[in-house]
Amino acid sequence: MNRFEYIRPRSVAEAVAAAAIPGSAYLAAGTNLLDLMKIGVARPGRLIDLNHLPGLDAIETLPGGAVRIGAQVRNAELAHDPEFARRFPAVAEALLSGASAQLRNAATVGGNLMQRTRCAWFQDTASACNRREPGTGCDALGGENRMHAVLGWSEHCIATHPSDFCVPLVALDAVVEIEGAGGRRDIPLADFHLLPGTTPERESVLAPGELVIAVRLPAEAAGFAAHARYAKLRERTSYAFAVVSAAAGLRIANGRIVEARLALGGVAAKPWRAEAAEASLAGAAPDADAFRRAAEIAMAEAKPSGDNAFKIELARRIAIRALTQAAAGTPDRLPALPASSFASNAGAPNMGGLHV
Amino acid sequence: MSDVQRMRHGSSIGLPVTRRDGHDKVTGQARFAADNHPTGMLYAVLATSRIARGRVAFLDVAAARAHVGVVEVMVPGNRPALAIHPDDKSVPFSFKMDLLQDDRVRYAGQSIAVVIAETLEAATEGAALLAPRYAAEAVEVTLDAPGAFVPETVGVGAPAEQRHGDVEAGLDHAAHRIETTYETPLQFHNAMEPHGIVAAWDGDALSIDMPTQGLALTQMRIAAFFGIRMEDIHIRSPFIGGGFGSKLLAGPQVLGILAAKLVGRPVKLVLTRAQMYGPVTHRSATRQSLRLGAAADGQLTAIDHHVRTATSRHDDFLEPSGGISHSLYASPAIATTADAVRLDTGTPGFMRGPGEASGSIALESAMDEMAAACGIDPLEFRLRNYAEVEPITGKPFSSKALRDCYAQGATTFGWAGRPLAPRQMRDADGLLVGWGLGTAIFPAMMFQAEARAVLRRDGTGLVEAGIHDMGQGAWTAFAQIAADSLGLDIDQVEFRGGRSDLPNAGIAGGSGHTATAGGAIHAAGGQAIARLTELAVADPRSPLFGAGNVGVVARDGRLVRWDDESRGETYGDILARAGLDMVEGQGSAAADQATAEQYSLHAHGAVFAEVKVDPELGQVRVTRLVGAFAAGRIINPRMVRSQYYGGMIWGLSFALHEHAAMDVRTGRVMNADLAEYRVPVNADVPSVEAILVEEEDPHVNALGIKGVGEIGITGTAGAIANAVWHATGVRVRKFPIALEAFSGA
Amino acid sequence: MSMSVTLTVNRVPHTVQLDDPRVTLLDLLRERLDLTGTKKGCDRGQCGACTILLDGRRVNSCLALAISHDGAEIQTIEGLAEGGALHPVQAAFIAHDAFQCGFCTPGQIMSAIGLIDEGQAGEDPERVREGMSGNLCRCGAYRGITEAVIEATRSMAEDAQEKAA
Ligand SMILES: Cc1cc2nc3c(=O)[nH]c(=O)nc-3n(C[C@H](O)[C@H](O)[C@H](O)COP(=O)(O)OP(=O)(O)OC[C@H]3O[C@@H](n4cnc5c(N)ncnc54)[C@H](O)[C@@H]3O)c2cc1C
Ligand code: SF4
Ligand code: FES
Ligand code: FES
């Protein structure tokens, strides 16, 4: 890790001013930033510590029912906030399916949005990577890239965004509050992360020095609480990033879907909102056919970026799973293994009850 | 649960004594090597190569030196001289090493410099600032590399080709034949404790804290490197944070000793996790082609097991995966053959169950495929091919309670009623359920060990042996054996181990440590008791006078007549009268050639697995594992169970999780960490159970011990693979089993 | 640039002059405060060996910058056994043989204490397994770990009830 100057601002204004100097980086919990500094991928000259800033660690319900989550709220704190988890269960489930209990206790909302890709070549400074070093090429192309993107990628970069949290957030129309030298602005989360195009190094709309101060969920987002789930496919039962994941929310009345929300994770450089698929569900009966059709639509544009054609079908299936589970209704208590295939398998060895 | 019989009255052998090092380990007091901090200590950090073949053309030593806190940069040019070349392999079990002898790079992750600094932070950054430039050459890192050769031996000197009967004839006459190929991946030990050392020179004497599975061999190796006497090297290795075969000898830690020499101060060098994927050996990938033939009734007519494996370009270790086919299933014809390629990787080595683990998953998968081809239940199929004598040699087994393992395991698991066809079972949530079986087998090995036992006038005992505890429970099991050998309560015996200035207890490897060092301790204690007995029976003032050596037994700190226990006296009384402070016994143990020639020596087991598979997404979870193992006498069932659990979880990892993903263009491991090199987490192991099947072995060694450290992987990995097939109907032959396999299912 | 950090570690206040802002909490404990019970298995948040309680919550100390936690309260494995009596989690780890080599053990125990305190898992084995999945054990002591955590949860709840009564 390189030596850096450590700066502890007292206010958001001070933080933003400090970050205006090139080479600065915000330090939230550091679970991603310090990791990248240790492996030489990030070498900031100045760290602006957000941990002592007042006013960034509250979960507030705004008049009208929207909820505003401060950027420094810890992932675990948010997931375990009873009121929040009741109104936005898929968000809680996604949070609790990510990383480990220790990491969730530390990791912040802002850091989770801003975490970098887990692409192995991005993390390996001896490899070519356009995202890390613009113009050097992309060694993930032609490597063992089974985990890479199937939507929205370009020849310049095929990386995915690894966050679980962002997937239900984007489905629920979350808005990111940003503070910069030029003042405050709001950006829908759907527009916050950028697809690689020819500039994969530009990962979000944040201008240098801009600070995420909060994420807002509109009041309407709570309207899906009765039918909201997150499903995550991973390669071990816990403590693993998503291969593919999906967040689904439904409003159902009289046996028909009134409104649907669907987003996919692990498929693109951003949390992938599937609006056309949502539209196909409006007015439909919440059944297997409708969900299959929606999943097809969601993945219509998908194409493999390497050895990962299998992910396209898996993404369809995880979308169907999330929709099916959402239709069945949000459980009163999150399962022991959040978002898992084995969620309702209580763990007691199953000696009988086999259906042959 | 039938815990194996206690050896004698008052002995703790066979009892589930809790770990004697438990208190230290749960309070953080257990000092692992990297926890030491002698005054004046500096930190050393390795810089390692990012290319796999070529030369280091430039290192920015000036930049590293300029970093505040950096004291010295060790490169080939200033590295202190060694008495022998790093490629010298005169010490047993040693491999060629990379100790900055020149600018050549033989594999990615090879050490190319060492930065020494006042702080860990400075040394770490100093290593990064070296920013090497290379002259890289093209690499070969796959099993398809050109230049495949047929080796003479595999593993440690085993013939690469072994034949018994006529395999082609057996296949020709078979009613059922299968011909399949299985691939196992590149794996790294990844003990939780990274390799480390704290080294301090005092003139020509060297003091070292370092985890090692072989104190004396390590001492010998270091003595050879530095041209100093073994006695002048003092190694402390009281706790080893997992070894699994990667800590047998001094590894890249020798660079820490060199660094200490260069700067004239104590130095701590600890590998980063990423550096655990280079110079500390690994299990090579294998591609195993099996051809089995069976008669209509399911009797095997032939086993042909061919193994393609790999070693490094510069050294030899060939994963002996075919060995498992020699001893497990009866067949009139068996052939095992091997070939190999040379790759631009570090040299493979001994990784828990070397050969057995990788061979087992292939053989057990093939057996399952054959059982299915014959339409026979997999357990019944294995019983039909039960080997009454070792198939390849015809030798009898010294003992073999495998039938009991099958029976007890099957009962506990509830195997009966398993549908023959796959994809027949679902649970209440609709998950596919499958049951699979694998047979476990591991040779009972012994090496060489010595021990010393003392009986003191105050009635206590002292036993010394340079034993190694890497988690198997050595501190406890050896204390139990020591106490038993001296006829004392375990709390009356002081037990010393884990240091190099004690009698050479050999190595903790090959699952043979308890048998070997335990045998030596047993013999040493026996000799101390015999000496004490001589004193007593020759002394007219003793109630044992004239009883004769054989007529006396040691019990609870007393010697008594075996025909009349009321006649006897305490050890202290005997020594006091003789005017002695103590009597001493020496003991040793080693493999007995005659026994090995007469008998096949193996532990056995049967592992039953239940998996659940998400029918749409393909995610797999092992919901139950039941292993029943027979491994001779059990010294401590609590610790033995833990060894079995650990082995079985390694088997689970083998079947479903761990593998190193190498970029074949560069030879770099792209998941050299613990996030993407996935080993199982707690949630992956909802239920694991081990049954200790009673087995008495009068032949294998003095204590009747066969060893339990590695057998758990064998059988398990195959059982899980077979359960996955049974759940899904998809036979995956490339391990670990990946999601892709089911996405079309 | 020298900065001072004040931390309360196992109820003892420490003021450390840091010559270097790069020091993580883990390296501070291990290399500067001689509290080596906390282990480093990966240094990247991937194994849990470095788990400590930071202001009462379990975190990976390898990914926490010491300087950023000025004023924090830290508990490590060394601070658990009070007056020589083992903490119930420690005792349960011995009783259930919840470790082999012992390298992951300090992290497992601190994580277990954090888990019990969070109160989300109770005595449900599946929730305990999930809650303990941030702590790898290459020796594979998971069964004993789960059993030990459940037993300690129970005994701590009983103790708390007795105290309340
Ligand atoms: C082993 C491991 C496993 C993991 N598994 C998962 C998983 O399964 N699912 C998942 O979703 N995540 C996972 N994570 C990632 C984890 O969620 C992130 O590391 C974490 O959310 C980052 O939060 P932080 O507060 O530590 O951010 P930091 O590391 O402090 O910051 C991350 C980045 O965001 C910037 N930043 C932080 N806050 C702000 C702000 N307010 N405004 C602008 N920029 C900001 C920083 O400058 C930095 O570039 C895992 C991480 C690890 C180490
Ligand atoms: S996929 Fe993107 S992040 Fe990965 S190496 Fe290519 S450019 Fe870099
Ligand atoms: S050392 Fe911190 S998580 Fe591994
Ligand atoms: S006890 Fe060895 S890693 Fe857990």
XYZ file of C-alpha atoms in Angstrom, chain A residues 1-3 38 43 118 120-121 123-128 138-144 146-147 231-241 243-244 307 310 313-314 317-318 321 337 340-342 344-351 353-356, chain B residues 50 67-68 121 124-125 128-129 412-414 424-429 431 433 435 610 612-617 619-621 623-624 656-657 659 661-663 665 668 670 673-676 678-679 681 683-684 686-687 738-740 742-745:
118
model
C 0.000 0.000 0.000
C 1.345 3.411 -0.918
C 1.779 6.141 1.637
C -3.174 -3.607 -0.764
C -2.987 4.144 -5.151
C -14.207 -8.278 -9.003
C -9.596 -10.994 -11.813
C -7.628 -9.113 -14.463
C -7.311 -6.966 -9.716
C -4.055 -8.153 -11.261
C -1.834 -5.185 -11.978
C 0.318 -7.256 -14.319
C -2.623 -7.741 -16.681
C -3.959 -5.355 -19.261
C -8.622 -6.168 -21.731
C -7.030 -9.452 -20.703
C -10.348 -10.810 -19.542
C -11.224 -11.281 -23.206
C -9.888 -14.694 -24.044
C -9.279 -15.647 -20.415
C -11.369 -17.964 -18.280
C -17.154 -17.434 -17.180
C -18.254 -14.846 -14.609
C -32.578 -14.591 -5.352
C -28.862 -15.153 -5.709
C -27.016 -18.020 -7.341
C -23.530 -18.567 -5.985
C -20.840 -21.193 -5.954
C -20.829 -21.873 -2.289
C -23.665 -21.675 0.168
C -22.555 -18.379 1.660
C -19.790 -15.738 1.502
C -19.662 -15.647 -2.275
C -20.491 -13.121 -4.947
C -23.022 -15.679 -10.410
C -26.366 -14.172 -11.310
C -17.143 -18.791 -21.858
C -24.523 -20.542 -19.626
C -29.955 -19.127 -19.311
C -29.116 -18.968 -15.607
C -33.921 -18.822 -14.483
C -32.923 -16.652 -11.533
C -37.108 -17.770 -9.409
C -29.955 -18.512 4.199
C -30.433 -18.956 -1.355
C -31.682 -21.996 -3.225
C -31.569 -23.720 0.135
C -36.290 -22.993 3.309
C -34.310 -26.095 3.981
C -34.198 -25.719 7.728
C -30.962 -27.622 7.918
C -32.182 -30.534 9.946
C -30.996 -33.595 8.088
C -33.893 -34.688 5.975
C -34.304 -38.353 6.712
C -40.313 -36.865 3.466
C -38.799 -37.708 0.127
C -41.127 -37.308 -2.768
C -40.278 -39.986 -5.235
C 4.340 -12.109 -12.231
C 10.928 4.392 0.668
C 11.014 5.548 4.239
C 3.966 -1.398 5.904
C 5.246 -4.299 1.787
C 5.318 -1.084 -0.177
C 5.658 -3.147 -4.666
C 8.021 -0.337 -5.635
C -26.730 -44.681 10.013
C -27.250 -42.981 6.674
C -30.382 -44.921 5.820
C -35.982 -39.894 -8.588
C -35.969 -38.036 -5.312
C -37.102 -34.550 -4.365
C -37.526 -32.874 -1.031
C -40.529 -30.906 0.106
C -39.146 -27.763 -1.524
C -34.957 -29.711 -4.659
C -32.020 -35.192 -3.823
C -27.419 -40.310 -2.542
C -26.675 -36.793 0.364
C -29.556 -31.435 -2.826
C -29.474 -29.711 -6.150
C -31.527 -26.783 -7.274
C -33.166 -28.249 -10.384
C -33.217 -24.980 -12.280
C -30.108 -23.221 -11.050
C -26.500 -24.994 -7.078
C -25.432 -28.018 -5.016
C -25.372 -28.477 -1.277
C -26.875 -31.942 3.153
C -25.504 -35.032 4.850
C -17.589 -29.070 -5.451
C -15.387 -26.130 -4.715
C -9.636 -25.121 -7.907
C -7.916 -20.869 -12.212
C -4.767 -20.321 -14.183
C -4.509 -17.920 -17.061
C -1.508 -17.377 -21.485
C -0.585 -16.850 -13.332
C -6.009 -15.664 -11.300
C -6.875 -15.597 -2.723
C -9.578 -17.040 -0.479
C -12.565 -15.330 -2.057
C -12.376 -16.921 -5.482
C -13.295 -21.275 -2.758
C -13.016 -23.619 0.174
C -17.681 -22.266 4.590
C -22.971 -23.152 5.715
C -21.646 -25.691 3.230
C -24.922 -28.747 7.519
C -24.346 -32.295 8.657
C -19.515 -26.471 -11.835
C -22.889 -24.870 -12.424
C -22.443 -25.070 -16.181
C -26.661 -28.326 -15.183
C -27.634 -25.259 -17.120
C -28.891 -27.390 -19.950
C -30.484 -29.894 -17.569
